[in-house]
mmCIF file of C-alpha atoms in Angstrom:
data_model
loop_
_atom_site.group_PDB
_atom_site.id
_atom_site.type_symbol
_atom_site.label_atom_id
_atom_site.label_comp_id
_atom_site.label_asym_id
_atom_site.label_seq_id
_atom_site.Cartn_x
_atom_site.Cartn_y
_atom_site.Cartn_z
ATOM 1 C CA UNK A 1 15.175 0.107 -16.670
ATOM 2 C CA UNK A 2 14.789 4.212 -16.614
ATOM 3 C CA UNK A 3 12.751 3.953 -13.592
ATOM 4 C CA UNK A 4 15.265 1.758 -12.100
ATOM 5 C CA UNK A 5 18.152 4.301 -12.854
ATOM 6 C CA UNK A 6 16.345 6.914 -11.683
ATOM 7 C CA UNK A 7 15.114 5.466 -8.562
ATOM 8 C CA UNK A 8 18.704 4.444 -7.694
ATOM 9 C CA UNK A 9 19.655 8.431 -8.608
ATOM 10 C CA UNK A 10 17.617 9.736 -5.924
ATOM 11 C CA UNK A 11 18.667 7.275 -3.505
ATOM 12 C CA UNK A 12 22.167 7.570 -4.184
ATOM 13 C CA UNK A 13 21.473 11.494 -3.481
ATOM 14 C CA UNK A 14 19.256 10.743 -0.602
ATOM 15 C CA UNK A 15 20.934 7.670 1.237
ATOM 16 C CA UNK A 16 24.160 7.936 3.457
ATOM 17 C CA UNK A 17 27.077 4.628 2.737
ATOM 18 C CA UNK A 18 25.759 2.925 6.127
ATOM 19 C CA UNK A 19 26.365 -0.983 5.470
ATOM 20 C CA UNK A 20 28.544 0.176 2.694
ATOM 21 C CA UNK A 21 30.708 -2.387 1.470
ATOM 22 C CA UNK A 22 34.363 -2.267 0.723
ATOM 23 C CA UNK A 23 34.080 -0.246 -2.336
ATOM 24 C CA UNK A 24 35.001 3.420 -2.226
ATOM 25 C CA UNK A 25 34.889 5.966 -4.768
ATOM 26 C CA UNK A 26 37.069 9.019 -3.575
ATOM 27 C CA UNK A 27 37.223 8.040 -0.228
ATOM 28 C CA UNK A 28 33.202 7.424 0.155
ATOM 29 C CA UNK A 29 32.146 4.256 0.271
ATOM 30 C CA UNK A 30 29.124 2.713 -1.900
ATOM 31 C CA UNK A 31 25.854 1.917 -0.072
ATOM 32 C CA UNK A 32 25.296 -2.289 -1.007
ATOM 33 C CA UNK A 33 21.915 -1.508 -0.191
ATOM 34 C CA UNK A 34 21.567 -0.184 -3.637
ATOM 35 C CA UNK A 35 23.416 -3.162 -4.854
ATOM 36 C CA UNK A 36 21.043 -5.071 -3.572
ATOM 37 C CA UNK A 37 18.085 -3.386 -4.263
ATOM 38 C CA UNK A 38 18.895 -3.868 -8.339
ATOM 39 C CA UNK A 39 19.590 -7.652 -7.757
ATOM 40 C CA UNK A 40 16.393 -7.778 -6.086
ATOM 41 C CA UNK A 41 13.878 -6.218 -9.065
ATOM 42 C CA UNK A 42 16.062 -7.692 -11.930
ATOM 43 C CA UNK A 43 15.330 -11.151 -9.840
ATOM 44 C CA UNK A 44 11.641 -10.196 -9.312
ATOM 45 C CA UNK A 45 11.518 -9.250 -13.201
ATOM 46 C CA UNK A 46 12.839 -12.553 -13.982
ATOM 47 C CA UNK A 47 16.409 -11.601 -15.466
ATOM 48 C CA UNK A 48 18.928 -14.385 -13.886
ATOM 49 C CA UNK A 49 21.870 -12.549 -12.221
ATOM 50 C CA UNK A 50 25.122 -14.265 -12.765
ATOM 51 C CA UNK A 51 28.916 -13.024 -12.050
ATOM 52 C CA UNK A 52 28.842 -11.093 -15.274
ATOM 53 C CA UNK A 53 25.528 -8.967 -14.523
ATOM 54 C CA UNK A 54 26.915 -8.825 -10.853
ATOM 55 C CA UNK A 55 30.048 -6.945 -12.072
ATOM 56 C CA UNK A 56 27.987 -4.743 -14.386
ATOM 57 C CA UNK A 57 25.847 -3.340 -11.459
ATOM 58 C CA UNK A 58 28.904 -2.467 -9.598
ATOM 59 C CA UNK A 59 30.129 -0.991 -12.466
ATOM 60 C CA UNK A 60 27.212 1.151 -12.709
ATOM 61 C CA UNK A 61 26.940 1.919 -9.404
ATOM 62 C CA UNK A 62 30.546 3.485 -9.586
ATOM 63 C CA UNK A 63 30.197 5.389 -12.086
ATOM 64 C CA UNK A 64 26.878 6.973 -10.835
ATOM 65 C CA UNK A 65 28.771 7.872 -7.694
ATOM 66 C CA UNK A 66 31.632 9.682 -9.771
ATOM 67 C CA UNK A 67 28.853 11.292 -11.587
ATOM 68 C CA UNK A 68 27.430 12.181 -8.420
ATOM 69 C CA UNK A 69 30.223 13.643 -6.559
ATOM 70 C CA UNK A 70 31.381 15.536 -10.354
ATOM 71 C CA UNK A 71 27.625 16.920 -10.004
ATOM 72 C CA UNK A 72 28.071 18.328 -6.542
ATOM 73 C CA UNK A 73 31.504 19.947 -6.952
ATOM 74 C CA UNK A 74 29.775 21.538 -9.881
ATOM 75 C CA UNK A 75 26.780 22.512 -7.440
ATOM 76 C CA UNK A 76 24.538 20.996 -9.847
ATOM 77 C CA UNK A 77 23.237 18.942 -6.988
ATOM 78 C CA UNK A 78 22.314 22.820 -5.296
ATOM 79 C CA UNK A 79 20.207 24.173 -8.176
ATOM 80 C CA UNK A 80 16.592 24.953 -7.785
ATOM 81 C CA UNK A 81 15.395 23.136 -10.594
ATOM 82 C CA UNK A 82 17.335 20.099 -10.057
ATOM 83 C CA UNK A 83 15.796 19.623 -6.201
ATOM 84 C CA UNK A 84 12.556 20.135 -7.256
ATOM 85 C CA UNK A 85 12.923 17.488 -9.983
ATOM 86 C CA UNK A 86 14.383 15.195 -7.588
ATOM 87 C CA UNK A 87 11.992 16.185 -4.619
ATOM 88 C CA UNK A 88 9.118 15.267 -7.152
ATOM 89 C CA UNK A 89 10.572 12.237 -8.370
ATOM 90 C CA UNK A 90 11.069 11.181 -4.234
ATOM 91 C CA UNK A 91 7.509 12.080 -3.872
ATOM 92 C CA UNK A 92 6.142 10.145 -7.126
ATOM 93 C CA UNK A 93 8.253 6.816 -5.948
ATOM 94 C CA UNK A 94 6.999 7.192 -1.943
ATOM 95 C CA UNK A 95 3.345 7.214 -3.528
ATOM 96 C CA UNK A 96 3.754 4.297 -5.787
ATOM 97 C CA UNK A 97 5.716 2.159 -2.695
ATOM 98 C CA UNK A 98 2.604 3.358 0.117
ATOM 99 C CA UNK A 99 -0.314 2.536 -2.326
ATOM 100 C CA UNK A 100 1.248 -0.752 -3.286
ATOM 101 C CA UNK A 101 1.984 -1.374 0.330
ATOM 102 C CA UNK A 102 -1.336 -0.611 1.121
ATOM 103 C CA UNK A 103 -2.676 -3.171 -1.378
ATOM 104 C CA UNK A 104 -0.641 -5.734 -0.402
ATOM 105 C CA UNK A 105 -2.251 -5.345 3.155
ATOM 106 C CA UNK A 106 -5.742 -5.167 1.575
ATOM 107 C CA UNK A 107 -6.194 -7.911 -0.875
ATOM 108 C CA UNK A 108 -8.785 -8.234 -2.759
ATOM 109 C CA UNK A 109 -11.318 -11.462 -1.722
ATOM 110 C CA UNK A 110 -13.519 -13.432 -3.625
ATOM 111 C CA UNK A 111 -16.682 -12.168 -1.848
ATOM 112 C CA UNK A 112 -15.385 -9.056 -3.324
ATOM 113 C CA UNK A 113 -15.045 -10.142 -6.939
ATOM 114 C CA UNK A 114 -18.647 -11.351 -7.171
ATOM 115 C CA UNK A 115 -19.874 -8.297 -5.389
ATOM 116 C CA UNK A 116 -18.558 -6.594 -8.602
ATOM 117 C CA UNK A 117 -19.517 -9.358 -11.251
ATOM 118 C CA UNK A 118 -23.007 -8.942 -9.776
ATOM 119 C CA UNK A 119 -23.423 -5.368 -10.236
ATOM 120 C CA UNK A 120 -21.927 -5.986 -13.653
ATOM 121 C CA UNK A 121 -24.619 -8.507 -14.649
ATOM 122 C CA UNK A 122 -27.322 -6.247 -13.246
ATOM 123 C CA UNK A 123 -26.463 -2.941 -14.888
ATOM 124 C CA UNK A 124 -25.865 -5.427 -17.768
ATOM 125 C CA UNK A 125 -28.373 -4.928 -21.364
ATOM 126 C CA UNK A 126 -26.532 -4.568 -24.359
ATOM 127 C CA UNK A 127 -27.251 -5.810 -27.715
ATOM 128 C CA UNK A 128 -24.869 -6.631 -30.792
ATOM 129 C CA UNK A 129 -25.841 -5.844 -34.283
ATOM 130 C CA UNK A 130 -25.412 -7.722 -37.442
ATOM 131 C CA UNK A 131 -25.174 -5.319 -40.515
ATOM 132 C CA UNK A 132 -23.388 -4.042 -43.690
ATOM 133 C CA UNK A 133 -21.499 -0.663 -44.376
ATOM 134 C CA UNK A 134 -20.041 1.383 -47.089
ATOM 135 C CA UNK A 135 -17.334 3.547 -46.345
ATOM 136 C CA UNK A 136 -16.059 6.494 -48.434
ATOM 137 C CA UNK A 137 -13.099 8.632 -48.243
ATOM 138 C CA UNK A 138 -15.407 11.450 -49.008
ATOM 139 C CA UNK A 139 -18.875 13.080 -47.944
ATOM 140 C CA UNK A 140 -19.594 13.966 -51.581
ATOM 141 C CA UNK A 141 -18.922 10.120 -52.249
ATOM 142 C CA UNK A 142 -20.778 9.111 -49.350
ATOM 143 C CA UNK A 143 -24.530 11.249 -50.238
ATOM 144 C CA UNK A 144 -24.242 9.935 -54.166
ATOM 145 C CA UNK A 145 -23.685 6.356 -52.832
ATOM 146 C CA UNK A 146 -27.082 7.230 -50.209
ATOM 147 C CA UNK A 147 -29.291 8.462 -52.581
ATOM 148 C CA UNK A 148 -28.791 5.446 -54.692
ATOM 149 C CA UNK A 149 -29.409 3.203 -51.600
ATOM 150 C CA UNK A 150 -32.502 4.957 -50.993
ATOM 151 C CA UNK A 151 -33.105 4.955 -54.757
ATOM 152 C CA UNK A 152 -33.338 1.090 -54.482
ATOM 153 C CA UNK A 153 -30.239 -0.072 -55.488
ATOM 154 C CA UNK A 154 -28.853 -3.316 -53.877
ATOM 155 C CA UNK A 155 -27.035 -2.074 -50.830
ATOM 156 C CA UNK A 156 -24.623 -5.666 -51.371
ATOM 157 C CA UNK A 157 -24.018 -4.295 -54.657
ATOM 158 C CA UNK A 158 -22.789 -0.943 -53.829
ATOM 159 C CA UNK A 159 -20.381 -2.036 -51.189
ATOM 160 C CA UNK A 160 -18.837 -3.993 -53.967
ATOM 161 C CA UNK A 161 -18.308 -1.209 -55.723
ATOM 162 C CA UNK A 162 -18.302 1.288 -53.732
ATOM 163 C CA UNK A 163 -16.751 0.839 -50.326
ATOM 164 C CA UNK A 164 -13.339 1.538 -49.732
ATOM 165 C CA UNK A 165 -13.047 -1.081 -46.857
ATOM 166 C CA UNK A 166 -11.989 -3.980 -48.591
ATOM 167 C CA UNK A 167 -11.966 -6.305 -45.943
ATOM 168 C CA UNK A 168 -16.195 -6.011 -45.993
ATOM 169 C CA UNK A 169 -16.914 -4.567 -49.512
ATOM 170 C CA UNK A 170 -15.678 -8.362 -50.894
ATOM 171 C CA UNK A 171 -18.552 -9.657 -48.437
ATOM 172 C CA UNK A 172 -21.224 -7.348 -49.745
ATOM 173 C CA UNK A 173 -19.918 -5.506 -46.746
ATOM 174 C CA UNK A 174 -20.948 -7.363 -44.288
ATOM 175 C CA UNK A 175 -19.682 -6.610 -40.828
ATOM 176 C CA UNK A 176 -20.890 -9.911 -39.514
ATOM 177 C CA UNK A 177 -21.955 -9.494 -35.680
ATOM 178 C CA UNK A 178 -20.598 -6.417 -33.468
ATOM 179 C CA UNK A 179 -21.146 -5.301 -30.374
ATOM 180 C CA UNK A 180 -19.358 -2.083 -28.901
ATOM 181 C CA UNK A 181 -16.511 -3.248 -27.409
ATOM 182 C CA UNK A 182 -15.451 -3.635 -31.178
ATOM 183 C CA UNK A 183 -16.407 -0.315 -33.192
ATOM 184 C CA UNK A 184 -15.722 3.534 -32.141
ATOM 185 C CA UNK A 185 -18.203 5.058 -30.636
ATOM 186 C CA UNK A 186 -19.497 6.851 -32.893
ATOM 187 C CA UNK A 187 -20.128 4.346 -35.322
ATOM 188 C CA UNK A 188 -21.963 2.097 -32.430
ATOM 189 C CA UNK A 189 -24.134 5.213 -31.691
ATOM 190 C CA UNK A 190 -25.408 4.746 -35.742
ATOM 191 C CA UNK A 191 -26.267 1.173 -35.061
ATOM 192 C CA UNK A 192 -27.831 1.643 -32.098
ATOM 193 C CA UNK A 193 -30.292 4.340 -33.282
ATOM 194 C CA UNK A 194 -31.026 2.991 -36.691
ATOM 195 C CA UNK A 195 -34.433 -0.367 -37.212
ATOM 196 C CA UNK A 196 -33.609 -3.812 -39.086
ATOM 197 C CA UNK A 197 -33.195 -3.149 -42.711
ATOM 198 C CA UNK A 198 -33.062 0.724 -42.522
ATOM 199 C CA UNK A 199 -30.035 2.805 -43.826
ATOM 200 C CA UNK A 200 -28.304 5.504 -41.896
ATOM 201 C CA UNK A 201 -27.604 8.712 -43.187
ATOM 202 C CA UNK A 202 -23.659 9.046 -44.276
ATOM 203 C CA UNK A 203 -21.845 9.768 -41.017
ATOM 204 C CA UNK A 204 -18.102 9.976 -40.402
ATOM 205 C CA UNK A 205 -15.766 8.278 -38.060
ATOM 206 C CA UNK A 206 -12.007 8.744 -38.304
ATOM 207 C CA UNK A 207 -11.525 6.141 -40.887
ATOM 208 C CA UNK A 208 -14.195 8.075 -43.457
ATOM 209 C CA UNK A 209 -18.240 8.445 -44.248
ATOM 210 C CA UNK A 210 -20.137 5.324 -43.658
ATOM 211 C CA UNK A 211 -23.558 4.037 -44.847
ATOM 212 C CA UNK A 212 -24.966 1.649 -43.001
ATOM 213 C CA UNK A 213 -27.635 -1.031 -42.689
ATOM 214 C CA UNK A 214 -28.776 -3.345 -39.746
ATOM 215 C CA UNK A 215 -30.084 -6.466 -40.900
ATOM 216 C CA UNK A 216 -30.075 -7.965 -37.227
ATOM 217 C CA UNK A 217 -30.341 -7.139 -33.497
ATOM 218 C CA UNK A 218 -30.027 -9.738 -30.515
ATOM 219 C CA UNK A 219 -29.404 -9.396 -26.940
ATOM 220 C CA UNK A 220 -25.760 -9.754 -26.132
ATOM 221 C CA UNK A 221 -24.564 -12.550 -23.795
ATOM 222 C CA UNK A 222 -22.745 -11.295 -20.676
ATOM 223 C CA UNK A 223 -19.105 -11.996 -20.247
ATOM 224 C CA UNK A 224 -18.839 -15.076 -17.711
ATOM 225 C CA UNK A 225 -17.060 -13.911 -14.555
ATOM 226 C CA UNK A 226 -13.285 -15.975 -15.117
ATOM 227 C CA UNK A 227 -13.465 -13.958 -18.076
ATOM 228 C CA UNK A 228 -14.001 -10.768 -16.647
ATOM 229 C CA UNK A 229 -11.958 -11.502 -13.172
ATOM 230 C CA UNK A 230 -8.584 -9.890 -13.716
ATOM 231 C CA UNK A 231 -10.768 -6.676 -15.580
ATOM 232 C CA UNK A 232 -12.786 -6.709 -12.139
ATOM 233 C CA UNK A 233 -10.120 -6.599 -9.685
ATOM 234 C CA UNK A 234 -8.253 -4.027 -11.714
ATOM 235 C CA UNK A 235 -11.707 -2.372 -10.906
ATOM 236 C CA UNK A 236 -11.580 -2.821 -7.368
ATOM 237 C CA UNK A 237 -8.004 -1.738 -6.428
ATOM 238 C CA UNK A 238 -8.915 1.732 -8.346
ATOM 239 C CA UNK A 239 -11.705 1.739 -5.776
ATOM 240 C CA UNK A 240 -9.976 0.750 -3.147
ATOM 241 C CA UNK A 241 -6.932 3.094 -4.045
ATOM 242 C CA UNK A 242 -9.240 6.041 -4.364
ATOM 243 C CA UNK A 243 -11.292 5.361 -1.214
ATOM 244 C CA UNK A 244 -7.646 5.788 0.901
ATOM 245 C CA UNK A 245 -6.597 8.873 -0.672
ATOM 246 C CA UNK A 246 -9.382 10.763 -0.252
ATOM 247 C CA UNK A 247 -9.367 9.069 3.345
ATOM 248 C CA UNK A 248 -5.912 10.869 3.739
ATOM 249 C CA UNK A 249 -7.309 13.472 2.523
ATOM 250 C CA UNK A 250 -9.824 13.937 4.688
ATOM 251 C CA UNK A 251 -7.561 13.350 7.738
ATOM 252 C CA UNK A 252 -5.229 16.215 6.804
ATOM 253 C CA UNK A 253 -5.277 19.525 7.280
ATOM 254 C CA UNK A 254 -4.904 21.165 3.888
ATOM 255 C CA UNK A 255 -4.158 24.964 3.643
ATOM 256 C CA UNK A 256 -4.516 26.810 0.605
#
């Protein structure tokens, strides 16, 4: 609702009272417009506008214009730093409306969305990993726990007693199958490098030092398109979005 009271700010500064209604503050009428304009998005947002909420926007709409005329006797509404706030804010709300606007008038087809799910499935060859870890809160912890690994020591039994993630060291720490949209990079980056049944040297991620072991590797299944639609067409607007900009940009004349 910031936005909102914002947005109405700059139009209340911006805006003359044409099709004002019969409210007056001072002598200047209220533009219904912006009446209207809050119905309208609390409607679209789904909040049901009764008498009650109807009262409470005019309510707010007077006292913005009291603030507003208190602002400019004040000549708040004449300093520097306040116009180029507002002129920003103006600018930032034009952009949003036009690139909306624009798609609204360029929706996204179907022929579109499997154009992109094809490219998907063709760039497409990842595998998943099924392994065990041990993590440490230290690096010290982390080498004396390695060597023993390496040593021969049952890599089930020192996650037992070892690891500090208790959701996997009750499991032998198993991790069961990952793939890597589900681990930090960096601890992907282990799995991917390391054979079945060979340990990694300690490494650290954010959550501590890990040790870890790959017991299995298998092609991962791509994600079927209906699952992947509403990710793809996020895809395509940014495409589509960035494609017009740089359009505009190209069309203007930009001195620097």
């Amino acid at each position: 609702m910031n936005k909102l009271i914002s947005l109405i700010i700059v139009l209340a500064l911006l805006t003359t009272a044409a099709n004002a209604n019969d409210i007056k503050v001072n002598g200047k009428k209220i533009n219904h417009n912006l009446n209207e304009f809050i119905i309208s998005e609390l409607e679209n947002q789904g909040t049901a506008i009764d008498e009650e909420m109807k009262k409470n926007i005019t309510e707010r709409l007077i006292e913005l214009e009291i603030v507003n005329q208190a602002a400019v006797k004040e000549g708040i509404t004449n300093n520097e730093k306040f116009l180029t706030e507002t002129e920003l804010n103006f600018l930032e709300s034009v952009y949003k409306v036009y690139l909306k606007d624009f798609l609204k008038k360029h929706p996204i087809t179907n022929k579109e969305i499997d154009a992109s799910y094809q490219e998907y499935m063709n760039t497409f060859h990842e595998n998943e990993y099924s392994g065990q870890h041990i993590l440490t809160k230290t690096k010290k912890e982390a080498e004396k726990v390695y060597q023993l690994a390496l040593a021969g020591d049952n890599f089930s039994n020192l996650a037992k007693q070892y690891s500090i993630d208790k959701g996997s060291s009750n499991n032998n720490g198993d991790l069961g199958w990952f793939s890597k949209t589900e681990m930090v990079d960096g601890f992907f980056k282990e799995a991917e490098k390391l054979k079945i049944s060979e340990i990694s040297n300690p490494f650290q991620t954010q959550f501590g030092w890990h040790i870890l072991k790959i017991n299995e590797v298998r092609a991962k299944k791509p994600e079927p398109k209906k699952t992947l639609e509403k990710k793809l067409k996020e895809e395509i607007q940014k495409e589509k979005l960035k494609k017009e900009i740089n359009r505009l940009k190209a069309e203007a004349k930009i001195e620097r």
